[in-house]
PDB file of C-alpha atoms in Angstrom:
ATOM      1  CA  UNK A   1      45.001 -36.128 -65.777  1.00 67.00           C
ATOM      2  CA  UNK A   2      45.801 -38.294 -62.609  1.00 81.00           C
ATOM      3  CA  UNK A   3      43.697 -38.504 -59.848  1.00 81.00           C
ATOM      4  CA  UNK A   4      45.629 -36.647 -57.411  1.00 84.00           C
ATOM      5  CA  UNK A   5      45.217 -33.433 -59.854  1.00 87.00           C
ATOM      6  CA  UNK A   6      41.818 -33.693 -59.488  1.00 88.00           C
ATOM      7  CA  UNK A   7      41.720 -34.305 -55.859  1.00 89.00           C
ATOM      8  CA  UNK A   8      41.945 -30.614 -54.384  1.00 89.00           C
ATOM      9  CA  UNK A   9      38.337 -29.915 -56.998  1.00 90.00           C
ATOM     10  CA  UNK A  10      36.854 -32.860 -56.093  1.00 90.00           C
ATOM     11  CA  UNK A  11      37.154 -31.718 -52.099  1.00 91.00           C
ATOM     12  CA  UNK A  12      36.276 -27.935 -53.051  1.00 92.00           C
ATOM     13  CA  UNK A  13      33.184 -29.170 -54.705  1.00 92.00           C
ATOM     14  CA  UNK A  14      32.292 -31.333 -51.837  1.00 91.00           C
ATOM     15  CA  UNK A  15      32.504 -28.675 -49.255  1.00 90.00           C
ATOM     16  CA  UNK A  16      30.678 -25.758 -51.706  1.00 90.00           C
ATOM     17  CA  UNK A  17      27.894 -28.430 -51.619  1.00 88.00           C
ATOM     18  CA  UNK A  18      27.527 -28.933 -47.854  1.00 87.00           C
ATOM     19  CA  UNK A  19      27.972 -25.033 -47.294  1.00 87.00           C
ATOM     20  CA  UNK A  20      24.984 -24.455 -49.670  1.00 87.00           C
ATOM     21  CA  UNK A  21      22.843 -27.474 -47.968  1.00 86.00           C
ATOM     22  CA  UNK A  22      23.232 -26.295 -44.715  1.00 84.00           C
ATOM     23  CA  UNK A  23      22.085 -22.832 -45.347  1.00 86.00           C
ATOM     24  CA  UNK A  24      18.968 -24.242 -47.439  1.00 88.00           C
ATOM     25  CA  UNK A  25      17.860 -25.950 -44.877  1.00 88.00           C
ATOM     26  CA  UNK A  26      18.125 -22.956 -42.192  1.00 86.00           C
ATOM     27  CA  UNK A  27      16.166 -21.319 -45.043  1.00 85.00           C
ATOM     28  CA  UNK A  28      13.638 -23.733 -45.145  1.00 86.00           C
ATOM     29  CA  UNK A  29      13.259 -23.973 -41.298  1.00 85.00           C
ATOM     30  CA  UNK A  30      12.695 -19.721 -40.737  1.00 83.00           C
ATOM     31  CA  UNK A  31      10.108 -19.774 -44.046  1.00 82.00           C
ATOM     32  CA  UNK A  32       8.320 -23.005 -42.235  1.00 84.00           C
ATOM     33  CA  UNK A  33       8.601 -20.543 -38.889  1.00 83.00           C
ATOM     34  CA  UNK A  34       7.019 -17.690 -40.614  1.00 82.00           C
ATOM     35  CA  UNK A  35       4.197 -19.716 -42.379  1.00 79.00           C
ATOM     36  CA  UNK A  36       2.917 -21.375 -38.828  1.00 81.00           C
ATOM     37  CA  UNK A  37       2.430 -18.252 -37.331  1.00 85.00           C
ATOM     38  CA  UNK A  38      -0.825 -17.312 -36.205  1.00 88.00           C
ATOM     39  CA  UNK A  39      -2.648 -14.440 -34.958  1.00 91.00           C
ATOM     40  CA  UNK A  40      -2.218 -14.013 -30.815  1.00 89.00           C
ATOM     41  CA  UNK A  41       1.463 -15.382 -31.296  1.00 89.00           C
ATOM     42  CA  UNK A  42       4.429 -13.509 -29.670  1.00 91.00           C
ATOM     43  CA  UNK A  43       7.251 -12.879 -31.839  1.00 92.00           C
ATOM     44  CA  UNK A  44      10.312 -11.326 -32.068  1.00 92.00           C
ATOM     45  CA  UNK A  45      11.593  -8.719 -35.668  1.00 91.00           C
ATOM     46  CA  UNK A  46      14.735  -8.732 -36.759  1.00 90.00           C
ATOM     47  CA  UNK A  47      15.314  -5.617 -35.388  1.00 91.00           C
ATOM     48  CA  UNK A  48      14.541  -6.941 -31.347  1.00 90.00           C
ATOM     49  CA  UNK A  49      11.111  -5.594 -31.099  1.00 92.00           C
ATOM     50  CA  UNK A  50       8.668  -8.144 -29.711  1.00 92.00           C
ATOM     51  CA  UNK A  51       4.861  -7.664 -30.585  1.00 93.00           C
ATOM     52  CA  UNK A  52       1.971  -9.546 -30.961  1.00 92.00           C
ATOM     53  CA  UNK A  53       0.591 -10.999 -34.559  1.00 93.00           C
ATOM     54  CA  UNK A  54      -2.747  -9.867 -35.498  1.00 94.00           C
ATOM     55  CA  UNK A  55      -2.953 -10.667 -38.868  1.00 92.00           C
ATOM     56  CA  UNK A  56      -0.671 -12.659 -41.476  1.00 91.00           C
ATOM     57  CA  UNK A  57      -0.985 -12.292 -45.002  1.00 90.00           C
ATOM     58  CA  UNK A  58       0.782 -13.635 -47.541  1.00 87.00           C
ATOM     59  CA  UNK A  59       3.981 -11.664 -47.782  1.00 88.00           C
ATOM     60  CA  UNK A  60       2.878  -9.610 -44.734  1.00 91.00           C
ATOM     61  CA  UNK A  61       1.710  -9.755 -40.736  1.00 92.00           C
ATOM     62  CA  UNK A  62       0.219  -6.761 -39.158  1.00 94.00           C
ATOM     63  CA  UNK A  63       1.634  -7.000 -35.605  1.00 93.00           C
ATOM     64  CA  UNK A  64       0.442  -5.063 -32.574  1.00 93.00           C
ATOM     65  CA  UNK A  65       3.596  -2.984 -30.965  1.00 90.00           C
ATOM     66  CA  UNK A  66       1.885  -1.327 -27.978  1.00 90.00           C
ATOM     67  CA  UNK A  67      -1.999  -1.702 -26.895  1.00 90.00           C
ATOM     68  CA  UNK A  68      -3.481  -0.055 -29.875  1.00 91.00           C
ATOM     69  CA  UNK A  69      -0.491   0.337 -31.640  1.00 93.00           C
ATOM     70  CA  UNK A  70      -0.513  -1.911 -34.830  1.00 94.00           C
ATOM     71  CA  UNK A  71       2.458  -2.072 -37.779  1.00 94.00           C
ATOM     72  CA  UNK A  72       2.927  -3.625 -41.116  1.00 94.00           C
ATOM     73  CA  UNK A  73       5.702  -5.921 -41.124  1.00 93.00           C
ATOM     74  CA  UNK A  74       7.264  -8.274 -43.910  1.00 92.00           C
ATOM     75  CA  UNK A  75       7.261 -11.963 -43.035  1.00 89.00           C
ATOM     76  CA  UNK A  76      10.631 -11.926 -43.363  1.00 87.00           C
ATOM     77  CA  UNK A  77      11.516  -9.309 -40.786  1.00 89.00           C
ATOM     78  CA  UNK A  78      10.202 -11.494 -38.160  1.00 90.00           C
ATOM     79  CA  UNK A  79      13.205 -13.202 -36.351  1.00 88.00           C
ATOM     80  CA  UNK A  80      11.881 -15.961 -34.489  1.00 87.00           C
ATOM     81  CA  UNK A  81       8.201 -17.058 -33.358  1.00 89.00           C
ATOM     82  CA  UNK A  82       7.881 -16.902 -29.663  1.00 88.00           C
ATOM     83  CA  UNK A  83       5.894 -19.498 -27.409  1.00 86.00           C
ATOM     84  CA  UNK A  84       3.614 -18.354 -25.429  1.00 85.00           C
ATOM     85  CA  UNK A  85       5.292 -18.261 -21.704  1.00 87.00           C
ATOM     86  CA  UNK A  86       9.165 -17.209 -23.319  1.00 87.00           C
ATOM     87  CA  UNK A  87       6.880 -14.170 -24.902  1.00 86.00           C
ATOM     88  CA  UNK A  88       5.155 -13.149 -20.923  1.00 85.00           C
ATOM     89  CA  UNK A  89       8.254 -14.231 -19.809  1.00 86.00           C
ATOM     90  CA  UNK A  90      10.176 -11.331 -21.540  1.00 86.00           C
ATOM     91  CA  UNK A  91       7.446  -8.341 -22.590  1.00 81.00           C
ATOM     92  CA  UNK A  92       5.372  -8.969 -19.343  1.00 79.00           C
ATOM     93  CA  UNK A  93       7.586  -9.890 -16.871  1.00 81.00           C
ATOM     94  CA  UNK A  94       6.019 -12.784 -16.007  1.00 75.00           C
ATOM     95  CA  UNK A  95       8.164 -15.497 -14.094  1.00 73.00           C
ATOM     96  CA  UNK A  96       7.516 -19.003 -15.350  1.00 56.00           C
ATOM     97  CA  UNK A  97       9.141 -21.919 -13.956  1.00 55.00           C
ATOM     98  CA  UNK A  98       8.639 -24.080 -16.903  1.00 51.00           C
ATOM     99  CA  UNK A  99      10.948 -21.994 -18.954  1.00 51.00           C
ATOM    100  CA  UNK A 100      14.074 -23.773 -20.641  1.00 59.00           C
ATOM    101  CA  UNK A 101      17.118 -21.517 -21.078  1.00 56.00           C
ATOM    102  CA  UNK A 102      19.444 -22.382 -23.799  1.00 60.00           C
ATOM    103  CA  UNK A 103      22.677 -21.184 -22.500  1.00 60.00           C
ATOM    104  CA  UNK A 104      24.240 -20.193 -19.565  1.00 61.00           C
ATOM    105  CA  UNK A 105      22.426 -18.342 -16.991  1.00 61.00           C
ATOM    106  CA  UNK A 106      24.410 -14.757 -17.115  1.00 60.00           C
ATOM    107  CA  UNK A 107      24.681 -13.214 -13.542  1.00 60.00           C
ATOM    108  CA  UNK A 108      23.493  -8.909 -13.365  1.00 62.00           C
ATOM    109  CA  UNK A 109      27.040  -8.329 -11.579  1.00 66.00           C
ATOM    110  CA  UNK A 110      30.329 -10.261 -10.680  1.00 63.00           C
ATOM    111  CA  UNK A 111      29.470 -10.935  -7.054  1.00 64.00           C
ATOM    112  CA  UNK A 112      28.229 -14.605  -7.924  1.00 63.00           C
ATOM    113  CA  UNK A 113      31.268 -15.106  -9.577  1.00 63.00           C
ATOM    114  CA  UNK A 114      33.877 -13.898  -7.446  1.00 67.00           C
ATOM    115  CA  UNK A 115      32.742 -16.796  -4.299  1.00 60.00           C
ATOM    116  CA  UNK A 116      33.879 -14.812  -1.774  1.00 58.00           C
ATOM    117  CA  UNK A 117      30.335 -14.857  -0.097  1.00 54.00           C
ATOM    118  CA  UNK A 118      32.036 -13.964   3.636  1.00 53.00           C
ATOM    119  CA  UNK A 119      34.204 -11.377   2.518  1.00 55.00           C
ATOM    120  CA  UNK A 120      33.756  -7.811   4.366  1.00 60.00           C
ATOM    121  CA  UNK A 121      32.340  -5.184   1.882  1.00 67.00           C
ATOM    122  CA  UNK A 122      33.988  -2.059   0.939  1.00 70.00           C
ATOM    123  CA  UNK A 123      31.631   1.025   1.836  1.00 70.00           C
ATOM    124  CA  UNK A 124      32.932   3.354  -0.609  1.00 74.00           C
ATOM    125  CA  UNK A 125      30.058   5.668   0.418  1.00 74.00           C
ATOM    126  CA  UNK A 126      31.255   9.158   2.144  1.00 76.00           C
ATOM    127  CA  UNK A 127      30.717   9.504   5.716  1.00 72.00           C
ATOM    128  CA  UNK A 128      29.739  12.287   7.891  1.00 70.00           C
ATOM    129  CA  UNK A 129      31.641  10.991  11.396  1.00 60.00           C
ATOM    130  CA  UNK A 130      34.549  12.529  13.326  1.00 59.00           C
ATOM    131  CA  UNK A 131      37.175  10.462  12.210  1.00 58.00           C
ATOM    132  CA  UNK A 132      37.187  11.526   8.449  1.00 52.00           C
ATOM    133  CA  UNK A 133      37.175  14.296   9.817  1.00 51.00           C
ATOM    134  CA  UNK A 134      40.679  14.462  11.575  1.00 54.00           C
ATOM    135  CA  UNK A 135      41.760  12.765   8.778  1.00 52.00           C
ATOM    136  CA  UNK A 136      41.051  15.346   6.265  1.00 54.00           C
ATOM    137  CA  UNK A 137      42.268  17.991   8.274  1.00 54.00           C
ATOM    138  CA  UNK A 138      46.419  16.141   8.669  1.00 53.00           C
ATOM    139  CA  UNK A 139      45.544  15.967   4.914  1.00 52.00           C
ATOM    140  CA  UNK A 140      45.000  19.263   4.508  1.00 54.00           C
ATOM    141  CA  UNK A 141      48.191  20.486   7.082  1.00 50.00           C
ATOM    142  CA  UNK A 142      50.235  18.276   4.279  1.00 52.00           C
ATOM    143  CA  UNK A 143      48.906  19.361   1.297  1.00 51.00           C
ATOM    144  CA  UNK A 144      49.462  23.411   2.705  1.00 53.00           C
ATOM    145  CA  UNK A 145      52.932  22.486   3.610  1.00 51.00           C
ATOM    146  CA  UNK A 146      54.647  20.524   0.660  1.00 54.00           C
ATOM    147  CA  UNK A 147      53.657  22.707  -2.319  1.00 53.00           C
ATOM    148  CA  UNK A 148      54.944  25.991  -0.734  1.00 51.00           C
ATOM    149  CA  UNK A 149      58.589  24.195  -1.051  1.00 51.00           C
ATOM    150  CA  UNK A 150      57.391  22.774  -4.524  1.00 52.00           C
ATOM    151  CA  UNK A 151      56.583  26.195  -5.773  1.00 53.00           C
ATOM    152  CA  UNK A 152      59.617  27.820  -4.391  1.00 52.00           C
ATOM    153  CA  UNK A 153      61.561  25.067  -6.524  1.00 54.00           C
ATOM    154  CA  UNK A 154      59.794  25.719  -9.480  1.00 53.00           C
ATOM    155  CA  UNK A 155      60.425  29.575  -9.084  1.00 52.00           C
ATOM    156  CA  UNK A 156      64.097  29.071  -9.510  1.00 57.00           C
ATOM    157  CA  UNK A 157      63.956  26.901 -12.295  1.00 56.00           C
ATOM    158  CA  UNK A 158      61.915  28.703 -14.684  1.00 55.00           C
ATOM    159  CA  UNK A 159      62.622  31.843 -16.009  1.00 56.00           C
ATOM    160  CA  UNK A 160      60.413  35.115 -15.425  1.00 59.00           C
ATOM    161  CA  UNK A 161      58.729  34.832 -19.089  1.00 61.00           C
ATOM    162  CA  UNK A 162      57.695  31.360 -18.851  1.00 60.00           C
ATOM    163  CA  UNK A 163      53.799  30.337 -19.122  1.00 63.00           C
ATOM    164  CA  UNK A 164      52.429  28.392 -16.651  1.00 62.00           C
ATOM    165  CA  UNK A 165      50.272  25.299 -17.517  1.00 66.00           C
ATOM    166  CA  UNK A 166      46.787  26.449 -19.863  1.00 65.00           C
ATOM    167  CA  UNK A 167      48.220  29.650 -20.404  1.00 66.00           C
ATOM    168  CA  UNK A 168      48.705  31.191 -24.365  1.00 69.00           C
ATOM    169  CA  UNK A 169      50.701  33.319 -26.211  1.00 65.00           C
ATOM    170  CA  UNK A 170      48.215  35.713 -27.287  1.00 65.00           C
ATOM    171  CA  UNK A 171      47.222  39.158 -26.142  1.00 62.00           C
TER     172      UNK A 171
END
């Protein structure tokens, strides 16, 4: 066999062998996580419930949910081990300066993003004044006037047996 037979294994063996590496070591970094936690920690389950660890045994931590609330977890449905300020920061509220944000900050709405900080704002709120009012009533002279042609149209189109829109067959 030449070497360039072998070549394409010798690559797919290489990169099965950093795959597997990489993911042993995340391994090894959550089960080091889950071993240094210690009763009055914050932390966070798999499942996005944040609680409070009471009491860690070995393939177990009893975590307090709510003030007098207490559940038996698995160590390894807890997702990540909160310090102390992220853990105020998020159950309690609790604004911390000191906090470091790993991503982008994430506005609540689009205004921030649209930088049209002068622009007029639409009220699109309904209003009780006398101009909507004169405008809904030319609306309304409109909207009387143009269907009565409409539905004399449609009269002498469709036959006498037809069924209107919603209508069915049976009696």
């Amino acid at each position: 066999m030449s070497l360039v037979t072998l070549l394409p294994f010798i690559v797919l063996i290489g990169a099965m062998f950093l795959m597997t590496r990489s993911a042993k070591k995340k391994q090894q970094a959550a089960a080091q996580m889950r071993n240094e936690m210690q009763p009055g920690t914050g932390v966070r389950t798999i499942g996005g419930m944040y609680a409070t660890v009471k009491e860690v045994h070995d393939d177990t931590v009893l975590l307090e949910v709510a003030p007098g609330v207490h559940a038996v977890y698995a160590k390894n449905s807890i997702g990540a081990v909160l310090t102390d300020a992220e853990y105020n920061h998020i159950v309690h509220g609790d604004e911390e300066e000191d906090i470091e944000v790993d991503g982008a900050v994430v506005p609540d709405d689009a205004s921030s993003l649209t930088g049209d900080d002068d622009a007029a704002k639409i009220d699109l709120g309904k209003k009780d004044g006398p101009d909507d009012a004169e405008a809904d009533t030319t609306a309304d002279v409109k909207a009387d006037a143009e269907p009565a042609t409409v539905d004399a149209d449609a009269a002498k189109a469709e036959p006498k047996d037809a069924k209107a829109d919603g209508e069915s067959g049976a009696k």
